[in-house]
Amino acid sequence: MNTLEVPLRQGLAELGLALTDEQIARLLDYLGLIQKWTKVYNLTAVRDPAEMLTHHLLDSLAVIKPLRHQLTDATASFKLLDVGSGAGLPGVVIAICCPDITVHCVDTVAKKAAFIQQVAVTLKLSNLRGVHARVESLTDKYQVVSSRAFASLLDFTNWSAQALAEQGIWMAMKGKHPAEEMAALPSNVSVFHVEQLEVPGLGAERCIVWMRPALIA
């Protein structure tokens, strides 16, 4: 048994997430792929497996229930764009946990997009794709555009605005409550919810800033 399986299952229980054994195996295999590729491509600064579990996997898993909650009114099939995805956090985790969501992970670094493609093939995730591009150049439309420790809220919403579908929302994962970044947002971006997250085993503040285009009168 993978030594991280027990703490992963404990973390999932704390987050109230019911995943299949196959999904749990895929999450652990994904962590293994990050470890393997990081030796060559420096995907992440975190090298300790136990730390990877809390800082990467559980941190990303904490958004699954809030994301599901926001998408309760959505159509059966929808697309999510993970911007500046790097090693695929949270995009790959969302693709594993939510097979009904099509996830595209975009990064300007070719080797990181290639890693996502490799993950999709190795873990047989038909709903996952790595995209090597600048987010501003994308022409597809997405119901959710997400980011994790990517850029300021202003830059994130500005750069990805054209990729947001009609009535789409932004999901920005942040550490501490980003009051200054929120204050810098233009009038055409509306913050409709700031959601505090409790990440099992991670003694640090985390939140999601949910935004949508504002209707300008």
Coordinates of N, CA and C in Angstrom, one line a residue:
M1 N 0.8 -1.2 0.0 CA 0.0 0.0 0.0 C 0.9 1.3 0.0
N2 N 0.5 2.2 -0.8 CA 1.2 3.5 -0.8 C 1.1 4.2 0.6
T3 N 2.2 4.6 1.1 CA 2.2 5.1 2.5 C 1.4 6.4 2.7
L4 N 1.0 7.0 1.5 CA 0.2 8.3 1.6 C -1.3 8.0 1.5
E5 N -1.6 6.7 1.3 CA -3.1 6.4 1.1 C -3.9 6.7 2.4
V6 N -3.4 6.2 3.5 CA -4.1 6.4 4.8 C -4.3 7.9 5.1
P7 N -3.2 8.8 5.1 CA -3.5 10.2 5.3 C -4.3 10.8 4.2
L8 N -4.3 10.4 3.0 CA -5.1 10.9 1.9 C -6.6 10.6 2.2
R9 N -6.9 9.3 2.6 CA -8.2 9.0 2.9 C -8.8 9.7 4.2
Q10 N -7.9 10.0 5.1 CA -8.3 10.7 6.3 C -8.6 12.2 5.9
G11 N -7.8 12.7 5.0 CA -8.1 14.1 4.5 C -9.4 14.2 3.8
L12 N -9.6 13.2 2.9 CA -10.9 13.2 2.2 C -12.1 13.1 3.1
A13 N -12.0 12.3 4.2 CA -13.0 12.2 5.2 C -13.3 13.6 5.8
E14 N -12.2 14.3 6.2 CA -12.3 15.6 6.8 C -13.0 16.6 5.8
L15 N -12.7 16.5 4.6 CA -13.3 17.4 3.6 C -14.7 17.0 3.1
G16 N -15.1 15.8 3.6 CA -16.4 15.3 3.3 C -16.6 14.9 1.8
L17 N -15.4 14.4 1.3 CA -15.4 13.9 -0.1 C -15.5 12.4 -0.2
A18 N -16.4 11.9 -0.9 CA -16.5 10.4 -1.1 C -16.0 10.1 -2.5
L19 N -14.8 9.6 -2.6 CA -14.2 9.2 -3.9 C -14.1 7.7 -4.0
T20 N -14.1 7.2 -5.2 CA -13.9 5.8 -5.4 C -12.5 5.3 -5.2
D21 N -12.3 4.0 -5.0 CA -10.9 3.5 -4.9 C -10.1 3.9 -6.1
E22 N -10.7 3.8 -7.3 CA -10.0 4.2 -8.5 C -9.6 5.6 -8.5
Q23 N -10.4 6.5 -8.1 CA -10.0 7.9 -8.0 C -8.9 8.2 -7.0
I24 N -9.0 7.5 -5.9 CA -7.9 7.6 -4.9 C -6.6 7.1 -5.5
A25 N -6.6 6.0 -6.2 CA -5.4 5.4 -6.8 C -4.9 6.4 -7.8
R26 N -5.8 7.1 -8.6 CA -5.3 8.0 -9.6 C -4.6 9.3 -8.9
L27 N -5.2 9.7 -7.8 CA -4.6 10.8 -7.1 C -3.2 10.5 -6.6
L28 N -3.0 9.3 -6.1 CA -1.7 8.9 -5.6 C -0.8 8.7 -6.8
D29 N -1.2 8.1 -7.9 CA -0.4 8.0 -9.1 C 0.0 9.3 -9.6
Y30 N -0.9 10.3 -9.6 CA -0.6 11.6 -10.0 C 0.5 12.3 -9.2
L31 N 0.4 12.1 -7.9 CA 1.5 12.6 -7.0 C 2.8 11.9 -7.3
G32 N 2.8 10.6 -7.7 CA 4.0 9.9 -8.1 C 4.6 10.5 -9.3
L33 N 3.7 10.9 -10.3 CA 4.2 11.5 -11.5 C 4.8 12.9 -11.3
I34 N 4.2 13.6 -10.4 CA 4.8 14.9 -10.0 C 6.2 14.7 -9.5
Q35 N 6.3 13.8 -8.6 CA 7.7 13.5 -8.0 C 8.7 13.1 -9.0
K36 N 8.2 12.2 -9.9 CA 9.1 11.7 -11.0 C 9.6 12.8 -11.9
W37 N 8.6 13.6 -12.4 CA 8.9 14.7 -13.4 C 9.7 15.8 -12.7
T38 N 9.4 16.1 -11.4 CA 10.1 17.2 -10.8 C 11.6 17.1 -10.7
K39 N 12.0 15.8 -10.7 CA 13.5 15.6 -10.6 C 14.2 16.1 -11.9
V40 N 13.4 16.2 -13.0 CA 14.0 16.6 -14.2 C 13.5 18.0 -14.6
Y41 N 12.2 18.3 -14.4 CA 11.6 19.5 -14.9 C 11.3 20.6 -13.9
N42 N 11.6 20.3 -12.6 CA 11.4 21.2 -11.5 C 10.0 21.8 -11.5
L43 N 9.0 20.9 -11.5 CA 7.6 21.3 -11.6 C 7.1 22.0 -10.3
T44 N 7.7 21.6 -9.2 CA 7.3 22.2 -7.9 C 8.5 22.3 -6.9
A45 N 8.4 23.3 -6.1 CA 9.5 23.5 -5.1 C 9.4 22.5 -3.9
V46 N 8.1 22.0 -3.8 CA 7.9 21.0 -2.7 C 8.3 19.6 -3.1
R47 N 9.3 19.0 -2.4 CA 9.8 17.7 -2.7 C 9.4 16.6 -1.8
D48 N 9.1 16.9 -0.6 CA 8.7 15.9 0.4 C 7.3 15.3 0.1
P49 N 7.2 14.0 0.0 CA 5.9 13.4 -0.4 C 4.8 13.8 0.6
A50 N 5.0 13.7 1.9 CA 4.0 14.1 2.8 C 3.6 15.5 2.7
E51 N 4.5 16.4 2.4 CA 4.3 17.8 2.2 C 3.5 18.0 0.9
M52 N 3.9 17.3 -0.1 CA 3.1 17.3 -1.4 C 1.7 17.0 -1.2
L53 N 1.4 16.0 -0.3 CA 0.0 15.5 0.0 C -0.8 16.7 0.5
T54 N -0.3 17.4 1.5 CA -1.0 18.5 2.1 C -1.0 19.7 1.3
H55 N 0.2 20.2 0.8 CA 0.3 21.4 0.1 C -0.3 21.4 -1.3
H56 N -0.3 20.2 -2.0 CA -0.8 20.1 -3.3 C -2.1 19.4 -3.4
L57 N -2.1 18.1 -3.0 CA -3.3 17.3 -3.2 C -4.5 17.8 -2.4
L58 N -4.3 17.8 -1.0 CA -5.4 18.2 -0.2 C -5.8 19.7 -0.4
D59 N -4.8 20.5 -0.6 CA -5.1 21.9 -0.9 C -6.0 22.1 -2.1
S60 N -5.8 21.3 -3.2 CA -6.6 21.3 -4.3 C -8.0 20.6 -4.1
L61 N -7.9 19.5 -3.4 CA -9.2 18.8 -3.1 C -10.2 19.6 -2.3
A62 N -9.7 20.6 -1.5 CA -10.5 21.4 -0.7 C -11.5 22.3 -1.6
V63 N -11.2 22.4 -2.9 CA -12.1 23.2 -3.7 C -13.2 22.4 -4.4
I64 N -13.1 21.1 -4.3 CA -14.1 20.2 -5.0 C -15.5 20.5 -4.6
K65 N -15.8 20.4 -3.3 CA -17.2 20.6 -2.8 C -17.7 22.1 -3.1
P66 N -16.9 23.1 -2.9 CA -17.3 24.5 -3.2 C -17.6 24.6 -4.7
L67 N -16.7 24.0 -5.6 CA -16.9 24.1 -7.0 C -18.3 23.4 -7.4
R68 N -18.5 22.2 -6.9 CA -19.8 21.5 -7.1 C -21.0 22.3 -6.7
H69 N -20.8 23.0 -5.6 CA -21.9 23.9 -5.0 C -22.2 25.0 -6.0
Q70 N -21.2 25.6 -6.6 CA -21.4 26.7 -7.5 C -22.0 26.2 -8.8
L71 N -21.8 25.0 -9.2 CA -22.2 24.5 -10.5 C -23.5 23.7 -10.4
T72 N -24.2 23.8 -9.3 CA -25.4 23.0 -9.2 C -26.5 23.3 -10.2
D73 N -26.4 24.6 -10.7 CA -27.4 25.0 -11.7 C -26.9 24.9 -13.1
A74 N -25.7 24.4 -13.3 CA -25.0 24.3 -14.6 C -25.6 23.2 -15.4
T75 N -25.4 23.2 -16.7 CA -25.8 22.2 -17.6 C -25.0 20.9 -17.3
A76 N -25.4 19.8 -17.8 CA -24.7 18.5 -17.5 C -23.3 18.5 -17.9
S77 N -22.9 19.1 -19.0 CA -21.5 19.1 -19.4 C -20.9 20.5 -19.4
F78 N -19.8 20.8 -18.7 CA -19.3 22.1 -18.8 C -17.7 22.0 -18.8
K79 N -17.1 23.1 -19.1 CA -15.7 23.2 -19.3 C -15.0 24.1 -18.2
L80 N -13.9 23.7 -17.7 CA -13.1 24.5 -16.8 C -11.7 24.7 -17.3
L81 N -11.3 26.0 -17.2 CA -9.9 26.3 -17.7 C -9.1 26.6 -16.4
D82 N -8.0 25.9 -16.2 CA -7.1 26.2 -15.1 C -5.9 27.0 -15.7
V83 N -5.8 28.2 -15.2 CA -4.8 29.1 -15.8 C -3.5 29.1 -15.0
G84 N -2.4 29.1 -15.7 CA -1.1 29.0 -15.1 C -1.0 27.7 -14.3
S85 N -1.4 26.7 -14.8 CA -1.7 25.4 -14.1 C -0.4 24.8 -13.5
G86 N 0.7 25.0 -14.2 CA 2.0 24.4 -13.6 C 1.9 22.9 -13.7
A87 N 2.0 22.3 -12.5 CA 2.0 20.8 -12.4 C 0.5 20.3 -12.5
G88 N -0.4 21.2 -12.7 CA -1.8 20.7 -12.8 C -2.7 20.9 -11.6
L89 N -2.3 21.9 -10.8 CA -3.0 22.1 -9.5 C -3.8 23.4 -9.6
P90 N -5.1 23.3 -9.5 CA -6.0 22.2 -9.1 C -6.6 21.4 -10.3
G91 N -6.2 21.8 -11.5 CA -6.9 21.2 -12.7 C -6.9 19.7 -12.8
V92 N -5.8 19.1 -12.6 CA -5.7 17.6 -12.7 C -6.6 17.0 -11.6
V93 N -6.5 17.5 -10.4 CA -7.3 17.0 -9.2 C -8.8 17.1 -9.5
I94 N -9.2 18.3 -10.1 CA -10.6 18.4 -10.5 C -11.0 17.4 -11.6
A95 N -10.1 17.2 -12.6 CA -10.4 16.2 -13.6 C -10.6 14.8 -13.1
I96 N -9.8 14.4 -12.1 CA -9.9 13.1 -11.4 C -11.2 13.0 -10.6
C97 N -11.5 14.0 -9.9 CA -12.6 13.9 -9.0 C -14.0 14.2 -9.7
C98 N -13.9 14.9 -10.8 CA -15.2 15.3 -11.5 C -15.1 14.9 -12.9
P99 N -15.3 13.6 -13.3 CA -15.1 13.2 -14.6 C -16.1 13.8 -15.6
D100 N -17.2 14.4 -15.1 CA -18.1 15.1 -15.9 C -17.7 16.5 -16.4
I101 N -16.6 17.0 -15.8 CA -16.1 18.3 -16.1 C -14.9 18.1 -17.1
T102 N -14.9 18.8 -18.2 CA -13.8 18.9 -19.2 C -12.8 19.9 -18.7
V103 N -11.6 19.5 -18.4 CA -10.6 20.4 -17.8 C -9.4 20.6 -18.8
H104 N -9.2 21.9 -19.1 CA -8.0 22.3 -19.9 C -7.1 23.1 -19.0
C105 N -5.8 22.6 -18.9 CA -4.8 23.3 -18.1 C -3.9 24.1 -19.0
V106 N -3.9 25.4 -18.9 CA -3.1 26.2 -19.8 C -1.8 26.7 -19.1
D107 N -0.7 26.6 -19.7 CA 0.5 27.2 -19.2 C 1.4 27.7 -20.3
T108 N 2.2 28.7 -20.1 CA 3.1 29.3 -21.1 C 4.4 28.5 -21.2
V109 N 4.6 27.6 -20.2 CA 5.8 26.8 -20.2 C 5.5 25.4 -20.9
A110 N 6.1 25.2 -22.0 CA 5.8 24.0 -22.8 C 6.0 22.7 -22.0
K111 N 7.0 22.5 -21.2 CA 7.2 21.3 -20.4 C 6.1 21.0 -19.4
K112 N 5.5 22.1 -18.9 CA 4.4 21.9 -17.9 C 3.1 21.5 -18.7
A113 N 2.9 22.0 -19.8 CA 1.7 21.6 -20.6 C 1.9 20.1 -21.1
A114 N 3.2 19.8 -21.4 CA 3.5 18.4 -21.8 C 3.3 17.4 -20.6
F115 N 3.6 17.9 -19.4 CA 3.4 17.0 -18.3 C 1.9 16.7 -18.1
I116 N 1.1 17.8 -18.3 CA -0.4 17.5 -18.1 C -0.8 16.5 -19.1
Q117 N -0.4 16.7 -20.4 CA -0.7 15.7 -21.4 C -0.3 14.3 -21.0
Q118 N 0.9 14.2 -20.4 CA 1.4 12.9 -20.0 C 0.5 12.3 -18.9
V119 N 0.1 13.1 -18.0 CA -0.8 12.7 -16.9 C -2.1 12.2 -17.5
A120 N -2.7 12.9 -18.4 CA -3.9 12.5 -19.1 C -3.8 11.2 -19.7
V121 N -2.7 10.9 -20.4 CA -2.5 9.6 -21.0 C -2.3 8.5 -20.0
T122 N -1.4 8.7 -19.1 CA -1.0 7.7 -18.1 C -2.2 7.3 -17.2
L123 N -2.9 8.3 -16.8 CA -4.1 8.0 -15.8 C -5.4 7.8 -16.6
K124 N -5.3 7.8 -17.9 CA -6.5 7.6 -18.7 C -7.6 8.6 -18.4
L125 N -7.3 9.9 -18.4 CA -8.2 10.9 -18.1 C -8.6 11.6 -19.4
S126 N -9.7 11.1 -20.0 CA -10.2 11.6 -21.3 C -10.7 13.0 -21.2
N127 N -11.0 13.5 -20.0 CA -11.5 14.9 -19.8 C -10.5 15.9 -19.5
L128 N -9.2 15.5 -19.6 CA -8.1 16.4 -19.3 C -7.2 16.7 -20.5
R129 N -6.8 18.0 -20.6 CA -5.9 18.3 -21.7 C -4.9 19.4 -21.3
G130 N -3.7 19.3 -21.6 CA -2.7 20.3 -21.4 C -2.6 21.2 -22.6
V131 N -2.6 22.5 -22.4 CA -2.5 23.5 -23.5 C -1.3 24.4 -23.3
H132 N -0.4 24.4 -24.3 CA 0.7 25.3 -24.2 C 0.4 26.6 -25.0
A133 N 0.1 27.6 -24.2 CA -0.4 28.9 -24.8 C -0.4 30.0 -23.7
R134 N -0.6 31.2 -24.2 CA -0.9 32.3 -23.3 C -2.4 32.3 -23.2
V135 N -2.9 32.5 -22.0 CA -4.4 32.5 -21.8 C -5.1 33.5 -22.7
E136 N -4.5 34.7 -22.9 CA -5.1 35.7 -23.7 C -5.4 35.3 -25.1
S137 N -4.6 34.2 -25.6 CA -4.8 33.8 -27.0 C -5.8 32.7 -27.2
L138 N -6.4 32.2 -26.1 CA -7.4 31.1 -26.3 C -8.7 31.6 -26.9
T139 N -9.3 30.8 -27.7 CA -10.6 31.2 -28.3 C -11.8 30.4 -27.7
D140 N -11.5 29.3 -27.1 CA -12.6 28.5 -26.4 C -13.2 29.3 -25.3
K141 N -14.4 28.9 -24.9 CA -15.1 29.5 -23.8 C -15.4 28.5 -22.7
Y142 N -15.2 29.0 -21.5 CA -15.3 28.1 -20.3 C -16.3 28.6 -19.3
Q143 N -17.0 27.7 -18.7 CA -18.0 28.1 -17.7 C -17.3 28.5 -16.4
V144 N -16.1 27.9 -16.1 CA -15.3 28.2 -14.9 C -13.9 28.5 -15.4
V145 N -13.3 29.6 -14.9 CA -11.9 29.8 -15.2 C -11.2 29.9 -13.8
S146 N -10.3 29.0 -13.5 CA -9.7 28.9 -12.2 C -8.2 29.2 -12.2
S147 N -7.7 29.6 -11.0 CA -6.2 29.8 -10.9 C -5.9 29.5 -9.4
R148 N -4.6 29.1 -9.2 CA -4.1 28.8 -7.9 C -2.7 29.5 -7.8
A149 N -2.7 30.5 -6.9 CA -1.4 31.2 -6.7 C -0.8 31.6 -8.0
F150 N -1.6 32.2 -8.9 CA -1.2 32.5 -10.3 C -0.7 33.9 -10.4
A151 N -1.6 34.8 -10.1 CA -1.4 36.3 -10.4 C -2.3 37.1 -9.5
S152 N -2.2 38.4 -9.6 CA -3.2 39.2 -8.8 C -4.6 39.0 -9.4
L153 N -5.6 39.2 -8.6 CA -7.0 39.1 -9.1 C -7.2 40.0 -10.4
L154 N -6.6 41.1 -10.4 CA -6.8 42.1 -11.5 C -6.2 41.5 -12.8
D155 N -4.9 41.0 -12.7 CA -4.3 40.4 -13.9 C -5.0 39.1 -14.3
F156 N -5.4 38.3 -13.3 CA -6.0 37.0 -13.7 C -7.3 37.2 -14.4
T157 N -8.2 38.1 -13.9 CA -9.5 38.4 -14.6 C -9.3 39.1 -15.9
N158 N -8.3 40.0 -16.0 CA -8.1 40.8 -17.2 C -7.6 39.9 -18.3
W159 N -6.6 39.0 -18.0 CA -6.0 38.2 -19.0 C -6.9 37.1 -19.5
S160 N -7.8 36.6 -18.6 CA -8.7 35.5 -19.0 C -10.1 35.8 -19.4
A161 N -10.4 37.1 -19.4 CA -11.8 37.6 -19.6 C -12.4 37.0 -20.9
Q162 N -11.6 37.0 -22.0 CA -12.2 36.5 -23.2 C -12.4 35.0 -23.3
A163 N -11.9 34.3 -22.3 CA -12.1 32.8 -22.2 C -13.3 32.4 -21.4
L164 N -13.9 33.4 -20.7 CA -15.0 33.2 -19.9 C -16.3 33.1 -20.7
A165 N -17.0 32.0 -20.5 CA -18.3 31.9 -21.2 C -19.4 32.8 -20.7
E166 N -20.4 33.0 -21.4 CA -21.5 33.9 -20.9 C -22.0 33.3 -19.6
Q167 N -22.2 34.1 -18.6 CA -22.6 33.7 -17.3 C -21.6 32.8 -16.6
G168 N -20.3 32.8 -17.1 CA -19.3 32.0 -16.5 C -18.8 32.7 -15.2
I169 N -18.0 32.0 -14.4 CA -17.4 32.5 -13.2 C -15.9 32.2 -13.1
W170 N -15.3 33.1 -12.3 CA -13.9 32.9 -12.0 C -13.7 32.3 -10.6
M171 N -12.8 31.4 -10.4 CA -12.5 30.8 -9.2 C -11.0 31.0 -8.9
A172 N -10.7 31.9 -8.0 CA -9.3 32.2 -7.7 C -8.9 31.6 -6.3
M173 N -8.0 30.7 -6.3 CA -7.5 30.2 -5.0 C -6.4 31.1 -4.4
K174 N -6.6 31.5 -3.2 CA -5.7 32.4 -2.5 C -5.4 31.9 -1.1
G175 N -4.3 32.5 -0.6 CA -4.0 32.2 0.8 C -4.8 33.1 1.7
K176 N -4.2 34.1 2.3 CA -5.0 35.0 3.1 C -6.0 35.8 2.3
H177 N -7.0 36.3 3.0 CA -8.1 37.1 2.4 C -7.4 38.3 1.6
P178 N -7.6 38.3 0.3 CA -6.8 39.3 -0.5 C -7.6 40.7 -0.7
A179 N -7.8 41.3 0.5 CA -8.6 42.6 0.5 C -8.0 43.6 -0.5
E180 N -6.7 43.8 -0.5 CA -6.1 44.8 -1.4 C -6.3 44.5 -2.9
E181 N -6.1 43.2 -3.2 CA -6.4 42.8 -4.6 C -7.8 43.0 -5.0
M182 N -8.7 42.7 -4.1 CA -10.1 42.8 -4.4 C -10.5 44.3 -4.6
A183 N -9.9 45.2 -3.8 CA -10.1 46.6 -3.9 C -9.6 47.2 -5.3
A184 N -8.6 46.5 -5.8 CA -8.0 47.0 -7.1 C -8.8 46.5 -8.3
L185 N -9.8 45.6 -8.1 CA -10.6 45.1 -9.3 C -11.4 46.3 -9.9
P186 N -11.6 46.2 -11.2 CA -12.4 47.2 -11.9 C -13.9 47.0 -11.7
S187 N -14.7 48.0 -12.0 CA -16.1 47.9 -11.8 C -16.8 46.9 -12.6
N188 N -16.2 46.4 -13.6 CA -16.8 45.3 -14.4 C -16.6 43.9 -14.0
V189 N -15.9 43.8 -12.8 CA -15.7 42.5 -12.2 C -16.3 42.5 -10.8
S190 N -17.2 41.6 -10.5 CA -17.9 41.5 -9.2 C -17.5 40.3 -8.4
V191 N -17.0 40.6 -7.2 CA -16.7 39.5 -6.2 C -18.1 39.1 -5.6
F192 N -18.6 37.9 -5.8 CA -19.9 37.6 -5.2 C -19.7 36.6 -4.0
H193 N -18.5 36.1 -3.7 CA -18.3 35.3 -2.5 C -16.9 35.1 -2.3
V194 N -16.5 35.2 -1.0 CA -15.1 34.8 -0.6 C -15.3 33.6 0.4
E195 N -14.8 32.5 0.0 CA -15.0 31.3 0.8 C -13.8 30.8 1.5
Q196 N -13.9 30.7 2.8 CA -12.7 30.2 3.6 C -12.6 28.7 3.5
L197 N -11.4 28.2 3.3 CA -11.2 26.8 3.2 C -10.4 26.3 4.4
E198 N -10.7 25.1 4.8 CA -10.0 24.4 5.8 C -9.3 23.2 5.2
V199 N -8.0 23.3 5.0 CA -7.2 22.2 4.4 C -6.6 21.3 5.5
P200 N -7.0 20.0 5.5 CA -6.5 19.1 6.5 C -5.0 19.0 6.5
G201 N -4.4 19.1 7.7 CA -3.0 19.0 7.9 C -2.2 20.2 7.4
L202 N -2.9 21.3 7.0 CA -2.2 22.5 6.5 C -2.5 23.6 7.4
G203 N -1.6 24.0 8.2 CA -1.9 25.1 9.2 C -1.7 26.5 8.5
A204 N -2.4 26.8 7.5 CA -2.3 28.0 6.8 C -3.7 28.5 6.3
E205 N -3.8 29.8 6.1 CA -5.1 30.3 5.6 C -5.2 30.0 4.1
R206 N -6.4 29.7 3.8 CA -6.7 29.5 2.4 C -8.2 30.0 2.1
C207 N -8.4 30.5 0.9 CA -9.7 30.9 0.5 C -9.9 30.9 -1.0
I208 N -11.2 30.9 -1.4 CA -11.5 31.0 -2.8 C -12.2 32.3 -3.0
V209 N -11.8 33.1 -4.0 CA -12.5 34.3 -4.3 C -13.3 34.0 -5.6
W210 N -14.6 34.1 -5.5 CA -15.5 33.8 -6.6 C -15.9 35.1 -7.2
M211 N -15.7 35.2 -8.5 CA -16.0 36.4 -9.3 C -16.8 36.2 -10.5
R212 N -17.5 37.2 -11.0 CA -18.2 37.1 -12.3 C -18.2 38.5 -12.9
P213 N -18.4 38.6 -14.2 CA -18.4 39.9 -14.8 C -19.7 40.7 -14.3
A214 N -19.4 41.9 -14.0 CA -20.5 42.7 -13.4 C -21.4 43.4 -14.6
L215 N -22.6 43.5 -14.3 CA -23.5 44.2 -15.3 C -23.4 45.7 -15.0
I216 N -22.8 46.3 -16.0 CA -22.7 47.8 -15.9 C -23.9 48.5 -16.4
A217 N -24.5 49.2 -15.5 CA -25.8 50.0 -15.8 C -25.4 51.1 -16.8

